[in-house]
PDB file of C-alpha atoms in Angstrom:
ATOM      1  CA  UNK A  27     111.111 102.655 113.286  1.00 54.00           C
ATOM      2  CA  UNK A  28     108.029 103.512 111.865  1.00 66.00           C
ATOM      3  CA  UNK A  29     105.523 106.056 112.102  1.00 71.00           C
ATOM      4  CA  UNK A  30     102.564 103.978 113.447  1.00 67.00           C
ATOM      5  CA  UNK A  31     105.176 101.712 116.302  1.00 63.00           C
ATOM      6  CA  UNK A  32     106.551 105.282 117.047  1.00 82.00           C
ATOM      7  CA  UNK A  33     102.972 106.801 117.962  1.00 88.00           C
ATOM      8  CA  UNK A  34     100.943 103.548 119.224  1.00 92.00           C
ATOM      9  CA  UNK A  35     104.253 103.200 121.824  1.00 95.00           C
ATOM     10  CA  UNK A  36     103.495 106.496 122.661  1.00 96.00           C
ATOM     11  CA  UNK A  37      99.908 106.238 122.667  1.00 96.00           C
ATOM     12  CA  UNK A  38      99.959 103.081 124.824  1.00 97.00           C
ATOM     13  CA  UNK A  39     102.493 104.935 127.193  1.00 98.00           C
ATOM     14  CA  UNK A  40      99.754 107.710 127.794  1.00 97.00           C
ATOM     15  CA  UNK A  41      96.998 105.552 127.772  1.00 97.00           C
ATOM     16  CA  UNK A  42      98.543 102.871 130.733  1.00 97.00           C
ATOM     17  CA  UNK A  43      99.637 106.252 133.024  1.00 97.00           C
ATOM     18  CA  UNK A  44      96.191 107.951 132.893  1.00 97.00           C
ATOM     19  CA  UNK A  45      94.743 104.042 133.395  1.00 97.00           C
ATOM     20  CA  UNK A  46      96.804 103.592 136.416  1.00 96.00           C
ATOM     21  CA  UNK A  47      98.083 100.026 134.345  1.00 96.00           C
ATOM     22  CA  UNK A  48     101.165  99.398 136.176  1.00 97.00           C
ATOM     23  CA  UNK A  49     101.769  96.135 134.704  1.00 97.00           C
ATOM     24  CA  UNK A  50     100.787  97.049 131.032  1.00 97.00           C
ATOM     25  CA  UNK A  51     102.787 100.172 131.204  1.00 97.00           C
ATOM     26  CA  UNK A  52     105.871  98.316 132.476  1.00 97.00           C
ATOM     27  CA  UNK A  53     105.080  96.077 128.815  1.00 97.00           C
ATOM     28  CA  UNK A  54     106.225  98.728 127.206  1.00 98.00           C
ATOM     29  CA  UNK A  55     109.798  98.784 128.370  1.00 98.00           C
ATOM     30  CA  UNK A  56     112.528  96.624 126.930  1.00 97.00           C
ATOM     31  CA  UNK A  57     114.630  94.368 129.594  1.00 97.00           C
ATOM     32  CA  UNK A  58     117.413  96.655 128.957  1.00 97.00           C
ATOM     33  CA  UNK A  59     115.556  99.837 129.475  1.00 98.00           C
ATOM     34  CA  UNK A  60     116.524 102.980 130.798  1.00 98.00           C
ATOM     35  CA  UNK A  61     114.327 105.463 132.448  1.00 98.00           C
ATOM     36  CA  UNK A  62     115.631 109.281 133.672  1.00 98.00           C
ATOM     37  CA  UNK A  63     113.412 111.149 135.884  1.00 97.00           C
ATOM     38  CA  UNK A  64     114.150 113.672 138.357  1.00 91.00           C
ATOM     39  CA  UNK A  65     118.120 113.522 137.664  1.00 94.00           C
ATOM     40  CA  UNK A  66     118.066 109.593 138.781  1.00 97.00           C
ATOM     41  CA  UNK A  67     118.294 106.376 136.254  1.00 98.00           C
ATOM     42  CA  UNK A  68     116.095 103.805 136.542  1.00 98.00           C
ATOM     43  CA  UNK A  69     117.922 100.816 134.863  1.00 98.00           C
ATOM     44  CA  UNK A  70     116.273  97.149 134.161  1.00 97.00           C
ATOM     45  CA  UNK A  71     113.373  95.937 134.966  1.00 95.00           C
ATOM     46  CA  UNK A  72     112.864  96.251 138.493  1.00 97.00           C
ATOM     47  CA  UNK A  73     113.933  99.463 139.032  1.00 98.00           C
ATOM     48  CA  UNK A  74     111.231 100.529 135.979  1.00 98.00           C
ATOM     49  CA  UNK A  75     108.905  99.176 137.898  1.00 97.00           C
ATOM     50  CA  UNK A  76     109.516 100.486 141.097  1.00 97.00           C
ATOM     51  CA  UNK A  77     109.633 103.698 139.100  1.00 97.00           C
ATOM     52  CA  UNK A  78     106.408 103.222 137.560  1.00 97.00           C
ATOM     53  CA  UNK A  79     104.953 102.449 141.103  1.00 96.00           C
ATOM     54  CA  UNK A  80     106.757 105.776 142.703  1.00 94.00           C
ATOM     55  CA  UNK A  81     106.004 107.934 140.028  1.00 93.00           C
ATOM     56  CA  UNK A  82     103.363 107.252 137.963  1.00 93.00           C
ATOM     57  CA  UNK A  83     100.882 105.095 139.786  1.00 93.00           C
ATOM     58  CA  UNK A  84     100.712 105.864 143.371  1.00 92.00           C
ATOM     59  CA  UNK A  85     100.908 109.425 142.758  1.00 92.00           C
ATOM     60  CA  UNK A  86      97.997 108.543 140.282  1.00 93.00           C
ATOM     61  CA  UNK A  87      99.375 111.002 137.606  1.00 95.00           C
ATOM     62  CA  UNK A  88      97.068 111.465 134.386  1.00 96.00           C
ATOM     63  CA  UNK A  89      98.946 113.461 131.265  1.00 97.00           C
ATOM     64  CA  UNK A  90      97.584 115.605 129.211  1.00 97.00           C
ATOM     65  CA  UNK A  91      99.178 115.949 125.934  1.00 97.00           C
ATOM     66  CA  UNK A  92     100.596 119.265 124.851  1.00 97.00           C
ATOM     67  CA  UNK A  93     102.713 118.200 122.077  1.00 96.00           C
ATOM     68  CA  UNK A  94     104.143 115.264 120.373  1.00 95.00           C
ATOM     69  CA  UNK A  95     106.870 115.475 117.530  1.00 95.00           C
ATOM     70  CA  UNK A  96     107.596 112.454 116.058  1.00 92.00           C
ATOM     71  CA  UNK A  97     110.775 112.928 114.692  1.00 89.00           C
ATOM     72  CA  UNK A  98     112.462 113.205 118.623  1.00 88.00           C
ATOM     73  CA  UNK A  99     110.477 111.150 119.580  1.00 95.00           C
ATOM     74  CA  UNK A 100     109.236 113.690 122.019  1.00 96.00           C
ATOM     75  CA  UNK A 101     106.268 114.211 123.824  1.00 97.00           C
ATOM     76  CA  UNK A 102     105.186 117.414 126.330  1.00 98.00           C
ATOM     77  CA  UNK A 103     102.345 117.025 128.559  1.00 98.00           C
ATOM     78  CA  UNK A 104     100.952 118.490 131.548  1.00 97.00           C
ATOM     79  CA  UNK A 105     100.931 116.051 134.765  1.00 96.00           C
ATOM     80  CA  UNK A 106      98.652 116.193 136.943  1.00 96.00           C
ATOM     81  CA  UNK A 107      98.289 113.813 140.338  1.00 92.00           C
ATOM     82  CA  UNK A 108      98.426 113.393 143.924  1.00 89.00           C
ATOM     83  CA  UNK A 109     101.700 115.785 144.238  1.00 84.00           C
ATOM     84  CA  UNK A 110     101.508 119.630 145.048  1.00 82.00           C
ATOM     85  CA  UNK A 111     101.499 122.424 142.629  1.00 84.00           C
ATOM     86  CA  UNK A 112      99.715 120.573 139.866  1.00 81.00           C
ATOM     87  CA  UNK A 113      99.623 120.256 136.916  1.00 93.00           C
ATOM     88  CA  UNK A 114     103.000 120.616 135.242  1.00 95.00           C
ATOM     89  CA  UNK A 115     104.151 120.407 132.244  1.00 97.00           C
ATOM     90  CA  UNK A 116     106.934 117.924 131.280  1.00 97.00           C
ATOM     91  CA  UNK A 117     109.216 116.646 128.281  1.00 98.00           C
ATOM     92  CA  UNK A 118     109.024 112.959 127.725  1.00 98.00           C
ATOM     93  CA  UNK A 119     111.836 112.060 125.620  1.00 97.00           C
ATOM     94  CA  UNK A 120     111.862 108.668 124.246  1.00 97.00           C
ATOM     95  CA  UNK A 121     114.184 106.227 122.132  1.00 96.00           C
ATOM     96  CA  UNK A 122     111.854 103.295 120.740  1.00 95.00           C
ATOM     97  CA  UNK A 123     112.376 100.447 119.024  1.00 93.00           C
ATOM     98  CA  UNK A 124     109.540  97.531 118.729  1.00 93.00           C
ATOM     99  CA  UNK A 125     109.538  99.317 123.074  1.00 96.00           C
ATOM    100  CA  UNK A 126     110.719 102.086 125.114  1.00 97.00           C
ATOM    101  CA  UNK A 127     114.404 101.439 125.178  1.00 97.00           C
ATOM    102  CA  UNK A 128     115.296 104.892 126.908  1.00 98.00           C
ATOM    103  CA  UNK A 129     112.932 107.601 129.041  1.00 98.00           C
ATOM    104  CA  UNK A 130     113.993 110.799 129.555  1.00 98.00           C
ATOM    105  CA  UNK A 131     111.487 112.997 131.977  1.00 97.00           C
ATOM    106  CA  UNK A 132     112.370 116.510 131.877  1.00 97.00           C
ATOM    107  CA  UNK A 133     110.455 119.670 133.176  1.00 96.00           C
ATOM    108  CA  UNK A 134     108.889 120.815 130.316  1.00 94.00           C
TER     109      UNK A 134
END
């Protein structure tokens, strides 16, 4: 995996949350994917999206980015949305390939 895949993925994954881009953000995901958030797995597809809908569009979260190392590839960023006790930060963990194969969403 290279450099510029790892951080445009990344970049893109940012870009579709703080755009509200439910369909471009679920683009990113592989068929196989694998999202954890808030001890629960997301597996496939249709649960991604559903947990794109949940928890990234309707509670219209934007990120700001804290942190990013490469080498996880891990990113930190403070959410902010329609949720109480706003922003927080959190620990995207992610395991790429040409997409987001795995997401793990930790509090940061």
């Amino acid at each position: 995996m290279s450099a510029t895949i790892t951080e445009s993925l990344v970049t893109s994954f940012v870009e579709a949350t703080n755009t509200h881009e439910a369909e471009v953000l679920a683009g990113l995901f592989g068929p196989e994917a694998v999202v954890i958030d808030d001890n629960t797995e997301y597996r496939g597809v249709t649960q991604i999206a559903q947990w794109i809908q949940d928890h990234q569009i309707a509670p219209k979260i934007t990120l700001t980015v804290v942190d990013f190392d490469p080498s996880g590839p891990t990113l930190i960023a403070n959410a902010n949305g329609d949720f109480p006790g706003g922003p927080l930060p959190f620990s995207f963990r992610f395991t790429l390939t040409d997409v987001i194969e795995r997401l793990e969403v930790t509090p940061a």
